Coordinates of C-alpha atoms in Angstrom, one line a residue:
M1107 CA -0.2 0.1 0.2
T1108 CA 1.4 3.9 -0.2
R1109 CA 1.3 5.7 2.9
T1110 CA -1.6 6.5 2.0
G1111 CA -3.5 3.4 2.5
E1112 CA -4.5 3.3 -1.2
R1113 CA -4.1 0.0 -2.7
V1114 CA -1.2 0.3 -5.6
G1115 CA -3.3 -2.2 -7.8
A1116 CA -6.1 -0.1 -7.7
A1117 CA -3.6 3.1 -8.5
R1118 CA -3.0 0.8 -11.7
L1119 CA -6.6 2.1 -13.0
R1120 CA -4.8 5.9 -13.1
T1121 CA -1.8 7.9 -12.8
P1122 CA -0.9 7.5 -8.8
A1123 CA 0.1 10.9 -6.9
W1124 CA 3.5 9.5 -6.8
I1125 CA 4.2 9.1 -10.4
A1126 CA 7.3 12.4 -10.9
R1127 CA 7.4 13.7 -14.2
I1128 CA 11.2 15.1 -14.4
E1129 CA 11.9 18.0 -17.1
T1130 CA 14.2 20.5 -17.9
P1131 CA 13.4 24.1 -16.6
D1132 CA 12.1 24.6 -20.2
G1133 CA 8.9 21.9 -20.2
R1134 CA 11.2 18.9 -21.8
V1135 CA 10.3 15.6 -20.7
L1136 CA 13.8 13.3 -19.1
G1137 CA 12.3 10.4 -17.4
A1138 CA 10.4 9.4 -14.3
G1139 CA 10.9 8.5 -10.9
V1140 CA 8.9 8.1 -8.0
L1141 CA 7.9 10.5 -5.1
L1142 CA 9.8 9.2 -1.6
A1143 CA 9.1 11.9 0.9
P1144 CA 8.3 15.6 0.1
R1145 CA 11.4 16.9 -1.2
R1146 CA 12.7 13.9 -2.4
V1147 CA 12.5 12.0 -6.0
L1148 CA 14.1 8.4 -7.0
T1149 CA 15.7 7.9 -10.3
A1150 CA 17.8 6.5 -13.1
G1151 CA 21.2 8.6 -12.7
H1152 CA 21.1 8.7 -16.6
V1153 CA 18.0 10.8 -16.0
V1154 CA 19.7 13.5 -14.5
A1155 CA 23.1 14.6 -13.7
P1156 CA 25.0 17.1 -10.9
G1157 CA 24.5 20.7 -11.0
R1158 CA 22.1 21.3 -13.2
P1159 CA 18.5 21.9 -13.0
Y1160 CA 15.6 20.0 -13.3
T1161 CA 11.9 20.2 -12.3
V1162 CA 9.3 17.8 -10.9
R1163 CA 5.8 17.2 -11.4
L1164 CA 3.6 15.4 -10.5
V1165 CA 0.9 14.1 -13.3
G1166 CA -1.5 12.2 -11.2
V1167 CA -2.1 15.9 -9.3
P1168 CA -2.9 18.5 -11.8
D1169 CA -3.3 21.4 -9.0
L1170 CA -0.4 20.9 -7.9
D1171 CA 2.6 23.3 -9.7
A1172 CA 6.2 21.9 -10.8
V1173 CA 8.9 22.5 -8.3
P1174 CA 12.8 23.0 -9.0
A1175 CA 15.4 19.9 -7.9
T1176 CA 18.7 19.2 -8.2
V1177 CA 20.8 16.1 -7.9
R1178 CA 23.8 16.3 -5.5
P1179 CA 26.9 14.2 -6.5
D1180 CA 27.2 12.0 -3.1
E1181 CA 23.6 11.0 -4.3
H1182 CA 24.3 10.7 -7.7
V1183 CA 24.9 7.0 -9.0
P1184 CA 26.7 6.9 -12.3
Q1185 CA 25.9 3.7 -14.5
R1186 CA 29.4 2.0 -14.7
E1187 CA 29.8 -1.2 -17.6
H1188 CA 31.7 -3.9 -17.4
L1189 CA 32.2 -6.4 -20.1
G1190 CA 28.6 -5.4 -21.1
D1191 CA 27.8 -5.5 -17.2
R1192 CA 25.7 -2.8 -15.7
S1193 CA 25.5 -1.8 -12.3
G1194 CA 24.8 1.5 -10.6
D1195 CA 22.6 4.1 -12.5
L1196 CA 20.5 5.7 -9.9
A1197 CA 19.7 9.1 -8.2
L1198 CA 18.3 10.9 -5.6
L1199 CA 16.6 14.6 -6.7
R1200 CA 16.1 17.1 -3.4
L1201 CA 13.6 19.7 -4.4
A1202 CA 13.3 23.2 -3.8
A1203 CA 9.9 22.6 -1.9
P1204 CA 8.4 19.9 -0.6
L1205 CA 5.2 18.6 -2.2
P1206 CA 2.3 17.8 0.6
A1207 CA 3.6 14.3 2.1
E1208 CA 0.0 12.5 1.1
H1209 CA 1.6 12.0 -1.7
T1210 CA 4.4 9.9 -1.3
T1211 CA 4.4 5.8 -1.7
R1212 CA 7.2 3.4 -0.1
L1213 CA 10.2 1.3 -2.1
Y1214 CA 9.3 -2.5 -0.9
R1215 CA 11.8 -5.4 -0.5
L1216 CA 11.1 -8.7 -2.2
A1217 CA 13.1 -11.1 -2.4
A1218 CA 13.2 -13.4 -6.2
P1219 CA 11.1 -10.8 -7.7
H1220 CA 8.9 -12.7 -10.5
G1221 CA 5.7 -12.7 -12.0
P1222 CA 3.6 -9.8 -13.6
V1223 CA 4.1 -6.8 -13.0
S1224 CA 3.2 -2.8 -13.7
M1225 CA 5.4 0.1 -15.1
Y1226 CA 4.5 4.1 -15.4
G1227 CA 6.6 6.2 -18.0
F1228 CA 6.4 8.3 -20.7
P1229 CA 6.4 7.3 -24.1
D1230 CA 7.5 10.1 -26.9
G1231 CA 4.7 12.2 -27.3
D1232 CA 2.9 11.3 -24.2
D1233 CA 3.3 13.6 -21.6
G1234 CA 0.4 12.2 -19.9
G1235 CA 2.3 9.1 -18.9
R1236 CA 1.3 5.7 -19.3
W1237 CA 1.2 1.9 -17.5
H1238 CA 2.6 -1.0 -19.8
G1239 CA 2.5 -3.9 -18.3
A1240 CA 5.7 -7.0 -18.1
T1241 CA 7.1 -9.8 -15.9
L1242 CA 9.7 -10.2 -14.1
V1243 CA 12.9 -12.9 -16.0
A1244 CA 15.6 -13.1 -13.8
A1245 CA 18.3 -11.1 -12.0
R1246 CA 21.6 -11.0 -13.9
G1247 CA 25.0 -9.2 -13.5
R1248 CA 26.8 -8.1 -9.6
D1249 CA 24.1 -5.7 -9.6
S1250 CA 21.7 -7.8 -9.9
Q1251 CA 19.2 -5.8 -12.4
V1252 CA 16.5 -7.7 -13.1
Q1253 CA 15.3 -8.8 -17.1
L1254 CA 11.8 -7.4 -17.6
R1255 CA 9.3 -9.1 -20.6
P1256 CA 6.9 -7.0 -21.6
V1257 CA 3.5 -8.3 -22.4
T1258 CA 3.2 -7.4 -25.4
P1259 CA 6.0 -5.8 -27.9
G1260 CA 4.0 -2.5 -27.7
E1261 CA 5.5 -2.4 -24.3
L1262 CA 8.5 -2.3 -24.1
A1263 CA 9.9 1.0 -22.0
A1264 CA 10.7 3.2 -24.0
P1265 CA 13.6 5.8 -22.5
G1266 CA 10.8 8.0 -21.4
F1267 CA 9.8 4.9 -18.6
S1268 CA 13.8 6.0 -16.5
G1269 CA 13.7 6.1 -13.5
G1270 CA 9.6 4.6 -13.0
G1271 CA 8.4 3.1 -10.3
V1272 CA 7.8 -0.5 -11.0
V1273 CA 4.8 -2.1 -8.9
D1274 CA 4.6 -5.7 -8.3
H1275 CA 0.9 -7.1 -9.3
A1276 CA 1.1 -9.9 -6.4
T1277 CA 1.4 -7.1 -3.0
D1278 CA 0.5 -3.8 -4.7
Q1279 CA 4.1 -2.6 -4.1
V1280 CA 6.5 -0.6 -5.8
I1281 CA 9.7 -3.1 -5.8
G1282 CA 12.3 -1.1 -7.9
I1283 CA 12.3 1.4 -10.6
V1284 CA 13.0 1.0 -14.8
L1285 CA 16.8 1.1 -15.8
S1286 CA 17.1 1.1 -19.2
V1287 CA 15.7 -0.8 -22.6
D1288 CA 18.2 -3.9 -23.8
E1289 CA 19.5 -2.5 -27.2
G1290 CA 20.6 -5.0 -28.6
P1291 CA 19.8 -7.3 -31.8
G1292 CA 15.7 -8.7 -31.5
S1293 CA 15.9 -7.3 -28.1
A1294 CA 12.7 -7.4 -25.8
F1295 CA 13.6 -6.5 -23.0
S1296 CA 14.2 -3.6 -20.2
Y1297 CA 15.9 -4.0 -17.3
M1298 CA 14.9 -2.8 -13.4
S1299 CA 16.9 -1.9 -10.4
P1300 CA 15.3 -3.8 -7.4
T1301 CA 15.4 -2.3 -3.8
E1302 CA 17.3 -3.9 -1.9
T1303 CA 20.1 -2.9 -4.8
I1304 CA 18.7 0.3 -5.0
L1305 CA 19.7 0.8 -0.7
S1306 CA 23.1 -0.6 -2.0
H1307 CA 23.9 2.4 -3.3
L1308 CA 21.8 4.9 -1.6
P1309 CA 21.7 3.3 1.9
Q1310 CA 19.9 7.1 2.9
A1311 CA 16.6 5.1 1.3
A1312 CA 15.9 3.0 3.9
A1313 CA 14.1 5.9 5.9
W1314 CA 11.5 5.3 2.7
T1315 CA 11.7 1.5 2.7
D1316 CA 9.9 -1.5 4.0
G1317 CA 9.5 -5.6 4.0
A1318 CA 11.7 -7.7 5.8
E1319 CA 15.9 -7.7 5.2
A1320 CA 17.4 -10.9 4.0
V1321 CA 20.2 -11.0 6.0
D1322 CA 19.2 -11.5 9.8
P1323 CA 21.7 -8.5 11.7
R1324 CA 23.4 -11.9 14.1
L1325 CA 24.8 -13.2 9.9
R1326 CA 26.5 -9.8 9.3
A1327 CA 29.6 -9.6 8.5
G1328 CA 31.0 -7.0 10.8
A1329 CA 33.7 -5.0 10.4
A1330 CA 35.8 -7.2 12.4
A1331 CA 37.9 -9.0 9.6
G1332 CA 38.3 -13.0 10.7
R1333 CA 40.3 -15.3 9.2
L1334 CA 39.1 -16.7 5.7
D1335 CA 38.0 -20.5 6.1
V1336 CA 38.7 -20.9 1.7
P1337 CA 38.1 -24.3 1.5
F1338 CA 34.8 -23.9 2.7
A1339 CA 34.2 -20.6 1.5
T1340 CA 35.1 -22.1 -2.0
E1341 CA 32.2 -24.3 -1.0
L1342 CA 30.2 -22.2 0.3
A1343 CA 30.7 -19.8 -3.2
S1344 CA 29.9 -22.8 -5.6
W1345 CA 26.7 -23.1 -3.6
F1346 CA 25.1 -19.8 -4.0
R1347 CA 25.8 -20.4 -7.6
G1348 CA 23.5 -23.0 -8.1
E1349 CA 25.9 -25.5 -8.3
G1350 CA 25.8 -29.5 -6.9
W1351 CA 23.1 -30.6 -4.5
P1352 CA 20.3 -27.7 -3.8
V1353 CA 21.0 -29.5 -0.2
L1354 CA 23.9 -28.4 1.8
V1355 CA 24.2 -29.6 5.2
T1356 CA 26.8 -27.9 7.2
V1357 CA 28.3 -27.2 11.0
V1358 CA 29.0 -23.6 11.8
P1359 CA 30.2 -23.3 15.4
A1360 CA 28.9 -20.0 17.2
T1361 CA 32.4 -17.7 16.5
G1362 CA 36.0 -19.1 14.4
D1363 CA 36.7 -19.0 11.2
R1364 CA 34.2 -20.9 10.2
A1365 CA 31.2 -18.8 11.3
W1366 CA 32.8 -15.3 10.0
T1367 CA 33.4 -17.6 6.6
L1368 CA 29.7 -17.9 6.8
Q1369 CA 28.5 -14.9 7.9
R1370 CA 30.6 -13.0 4.8
A1371 CA 29.5 -15.1 2.1
V1372 CA 25.5 -14.3 3.2
T1373 CA 26.3 -10.6 3.3
L1374 CA 28.4 -10.3 -0.4
A1375 CA 25.3 -12.9 -1.7
D1376 CA 22.6 -10.3 -0.4
R1377 CA 21.4 -7.5 -2.7
E1378 CA 21.5 -4.7 0.0
L1379 CA 24.1 -5.6 2.1
R1380 CA 26.4 -6.4 -0.8
T1381 CA 28.2 -2.7 -1.7
H1382 CA 31.4 -1.4 -3.0
R1383 CA 33.4 -1.5 0.4
N1384 CA 32.9 -5.0 1.4
T1385 CA 33.6 -6.2 -2.2
S1386 CA 36.7 -3.9 -2.3
A1387 CA 37.6 -5.7 0.8
V1388 CA 37.5 -9.2 -0.3
S1389 CA 38.9 -8.3 -4.5
H1390 CA 42.5 -10.0 -3.1
D1391 CA 40.8 -13.4 -1.6
P1392 CA 40.6 -16.8 -4.4
P1393 CA 37.6 -15.8 -6.8
E1394 CA 36.2 -18.5 -6.0
T1395 CA 35.4 -18.2 -3.0
V1396 CA 33.0 -14.9 -3.6
P1397 CA 29.6 -15.6 -4.1
P1398 CA 27.4 -13.9 -6.7
A1399 CA 24.9 -10.7 -5.4
G1400 CA 21.3 -11.7 -4.9
A1401 CA 22.1 -15.5 -4.7
H1402 CA 19.9 -16.1 -1.6
D1403 CA 16.7 -15.3 -0.4
L1404 CA 17.4 -14.7 3.5
A1405 CA 19.5 -15.7 5.5
L1406 CA 18.7 -16.1 9.5
D1407 CA 19.5 -17.5 13.4
V1408 CA 17.1 -19.8 14.0
T1409 CA 17.8 -19.9 17.7
G1410 CA 14.7 -20.1 19.6
L1411 CA 12.4 -20.1 16.6
T1412 CA 9.9 -22.4 16.0
A1413 CA 8.8 -23.8 12.6
A1414 CA 6.0 -21.9 12.2
D1415 CA 7.7 -19.1 12.6
V1416 CA 10.6 -19.8 10.3
M1417 CA 7.7 -20.4 7.7
D1418 CA 6.6 -17.0 8.8
R1419 CA 10.2 -14.9 8.0
I1420 CA 10.1 -17.3 4.5
A1421 CA 6.5 -15.8 3.7
E1422 CA 7.4 -12.4 4.3
R1423 CA 10.4 -12.3 2.0
L1424 CA 8.3 -14.0 -0.6
G1425 CA 5.6 -11.9 -0.6
I1426 CA 3.5 -14.6 0.3
R1427 CA -0.4 -13.2 2.3
G1428 CA -2.9 -15.6 3.8
D1429 CA -1.7 -19.3 4.7
P1430 CA 2.0 -19.4 4.5
R1431 CA 2.0 -23.3 4.0
P1432 CA 5.3 -24.4 2.3
E1433 CA 3.4 -26.2 -0.7
R1434 CA 2.8 -22.3 -1.8
L1435 CA 6.2 -22.4 -2.9
G1436 CA 5.4 -24.6 -5.8
D1437 CA 3.6 -21.7 -7.8
L1438 CA 6.9 -20.1 -7.6
R1439 CA 9.3 -19.0 -10.5
V1440 CA 12.3 -18.9 -9.0
P1441 CA 13.2 -21.2 -6.2
L1442 CA 13.1 -20.3 -2.1
T1443 CA 17.0 -19.8 -1.7
A1444 CA 17.6 -19.7 2.1
V1445 CA 20.2 -19.9 4.5
L1446 CA 19.3 -21.4 7.7
V1447 CA 21.5 -21.5 10.8
A1448 CA 22.1 -22.9 13.9
V1449 CA 19.2 -25.4 13.0
D1450 CA 20.2 -27.8 16.8
R1451 CA 19.1 -24.6 18.7
A1452 CA 15.8 -24.3 17.4
A1453 CA 12.6 -23.9 19.3
E1454 CA 11.6 -26.9 17.4
P1455 CA 14.4 -28.4 15.5
D1456 CA 12.9 -31.9 14.6
A1457 CA 9.5 -30.0 13.5
L1458 CA 11.3 -27.9 12.0
L1459 CA 13.8 -30.5 10.0
G1460 CA 10.5 -31.8 8.7
L1461 CA 9.4 -28.4 7.3
L1462 CA 13.2 -28.1 5.6
D1463 CA 12.2 -31.6 4.1
R1464 CA 8.9 -29.9 2.5
L1465 CA 10.7 -27.2 1.0
A1466 CA 13.4 -29.1 -0.2
G1467 CA 10.2 -31.0 -1.6
Q1468 CA 9.2 -28.1 -3.5
G1469 CA 12.1 -27.4 -5.6
A1470 CA 14.0 -24.7 -2.3
R1471 CA 17.5 -24.8 -2.1
L1472 CA 18.7 -24.5 1.3
L1473 CA 22.0 -24.5 3.4
P1474 CA 20.7 -25.6 7.2
A1475 CA 23.9 -25.1 9.4
F1476 CA 24.2 -26.4 12.5
R1477 CA 26.4 -25.3 15.5
R1478 CA 27.5 -29.3 16.5
A1479 CA 27.9 -32.1 14.4
D1480 CA 26.0 -34.3 16.9
G1481 CA 22.4 -36.3 16.1
P1482 CA 20.7 -33.5 14.6
A1483 CA 22.9 -32.8 12.0
A1484 CA 23.5 -36.7 10.6
R1485 CA 19.8 -37.3 10.6
A1486 CA 19.3 -33.7 8.6
A1487 CA 22.0 -34.9 6.4
E1488 CA 20.5 -38.8 5.8
L1489 CA 17.0 -36.9 4.9
L1490 CA 17.7 -34.0 3.5
M1491 CA 20.9 -35.1 1.3
H1492 CA 22.0 -39.3 1.3
R1493 CA 18.4 -40.2 1.2
P1494 CA 17.7 -38.3 -1.6
L1495 CA 20.7 -39.3 -3.4
R1496 CA 19.9 -42.9 -3.1
R1497 CA 16.6 -42.4 -4.4
R1498 CA 18.3 -40.5 -7.5
W1499 CA 20.4 -43.2 -8.0
S1500 CA 18.2 -46.1 -8.1
R1501 CA 15.9 -44.1 -10.2
L1502 CA 19.2 -43.8 -13.1
H1503 CA 19.9 -47.3 -12.1
G1504 CA 16.7 -48.4 -13.1
E1505 CA 16.7 -46.6 -16.1
L1506 CA 20.0 -47.4 -17.1
D1507 CA 18.6 -51.1 -17.0
H1508 CA 15.4 -50.3 -18.8
I1509 CA 17.6 -49.2 -22.1
T1510 CA 20.7 -51.7 -21.3
D1511 CA 18.2 -54.5 -21.1
E1512 CA 15.2 -53.8 -22.7
L1513 CA 15.3 -50.4 -25.2
G1514 CA 18.6 -51.6 -26.6
P1515 CA 17.8 -55.3 -27.6
A1516 CA 14.7 -54.2 -29.0
L1517 CA 16.3 -51.3 -31.2
D1518 CA 19.2 -54.1 -32.3
A1519 CA 16.0 -56.2 -33.6
R1520 CA 15.0 -53.0 -36.0
R1521 CA 17.8 -52.4 -37.4
C1522 CA 18.0 -56.0 -38.3
R1523 CA 14.5 -56.2 -39.8
V1524 CA 16.2 -52.6 -41.9
L1525 CA 19.4 -52.4 -43.0
P1526 CA 20.2 -55.4 -45.7
G1527 CA 22.5 -57.7 -44.9
P1528 CA 26.2 -59.0 -45.8
G1529 CA 27.3 -58.5 -49.4
T1530 CA 24.0 -56.7 -51.0
R1531 CA 23.9 -53.8 -52.0
P1532 CA 21.2 -51.3 -50.8
L1533 CA 18.3 -50.7 -53.3
L1534 CA 18.7 -46.8 -53.1

């Protein structure tokens, strides 16, 4: 909902009050923006530049005059590109006079963005603006920007959409802003910077943001660096890249090098917490130990939590409303990826293990970490790794037997009926 309680979905039937049109002082339209506070508008970095004058107009509130605006160098993040990998391209405009607070909206954190969205912008010749529909496809690159596929070819985001808010249909929340259009031959994609990526570049925007953070504060790598456990860091980074078995059961004590290595991994793998500072700090580490940004949806210390508590946190991160049953994860286009630490210190370890088994059955990627390598950790490894692997190998063995014992001989028999015998010539 917006700050006024208006559902954004209802606002899609008209022009929302928080939609900002960014112009030059002589009225030329440059792009769109999102009014987050009476004096602050979020937009794409390529729409504006420090030191230049702009005006901001709320097109959904026709009785308001345009307001002068500027952007400071420390609130302008230019787009950077390395080998086709884009990052940044964000800006916060400061308005010379406040606009009414009731017209503002808020950003919303949403893990694994997927599904239908709408975006508002100002294509050439339409200064009043319009909604375009799209589907979120997948995140890409070091900045975890999200591809948007237009619902129809005519709804591809034009330049006047740059900086416009992207509204998620399932939650009716503003989950990011439009950045650019892929200009390659035959391309039909535009790109969105999701809320958590925006916050990694412009942390001050957290004041106007709702939604649960991905990483439990107890699992964040602090300023004090530990000693990197390289083999463990490599194993974690590989799992975060989606390699290997989807469930990785491991043992991580509460303190020590292994604990710090896990904290480093979940911090670097989070869109919001991964910053230029911490990536620079690990620039001399082996590259195979660095996970990609946006590689998990949730990292949670489950000490003292019930299975219901954990499912509620997962549902909140995924934007699941109503009854948060594990079976609802099967409807997601992107599987859940979660790190759950201190599983053996949960209020209900056995019930939580049962929940993890159900989540794994719905396609979730899970990293349950235990404090001790005793009974609970061994049971989890058997339930979530060893037993499913044995079942998979058994099915594979049965399929191979079917191929070699039945399909193979049957194929040979058919080949004998159609191939010419030795010493004969084919007619064709």
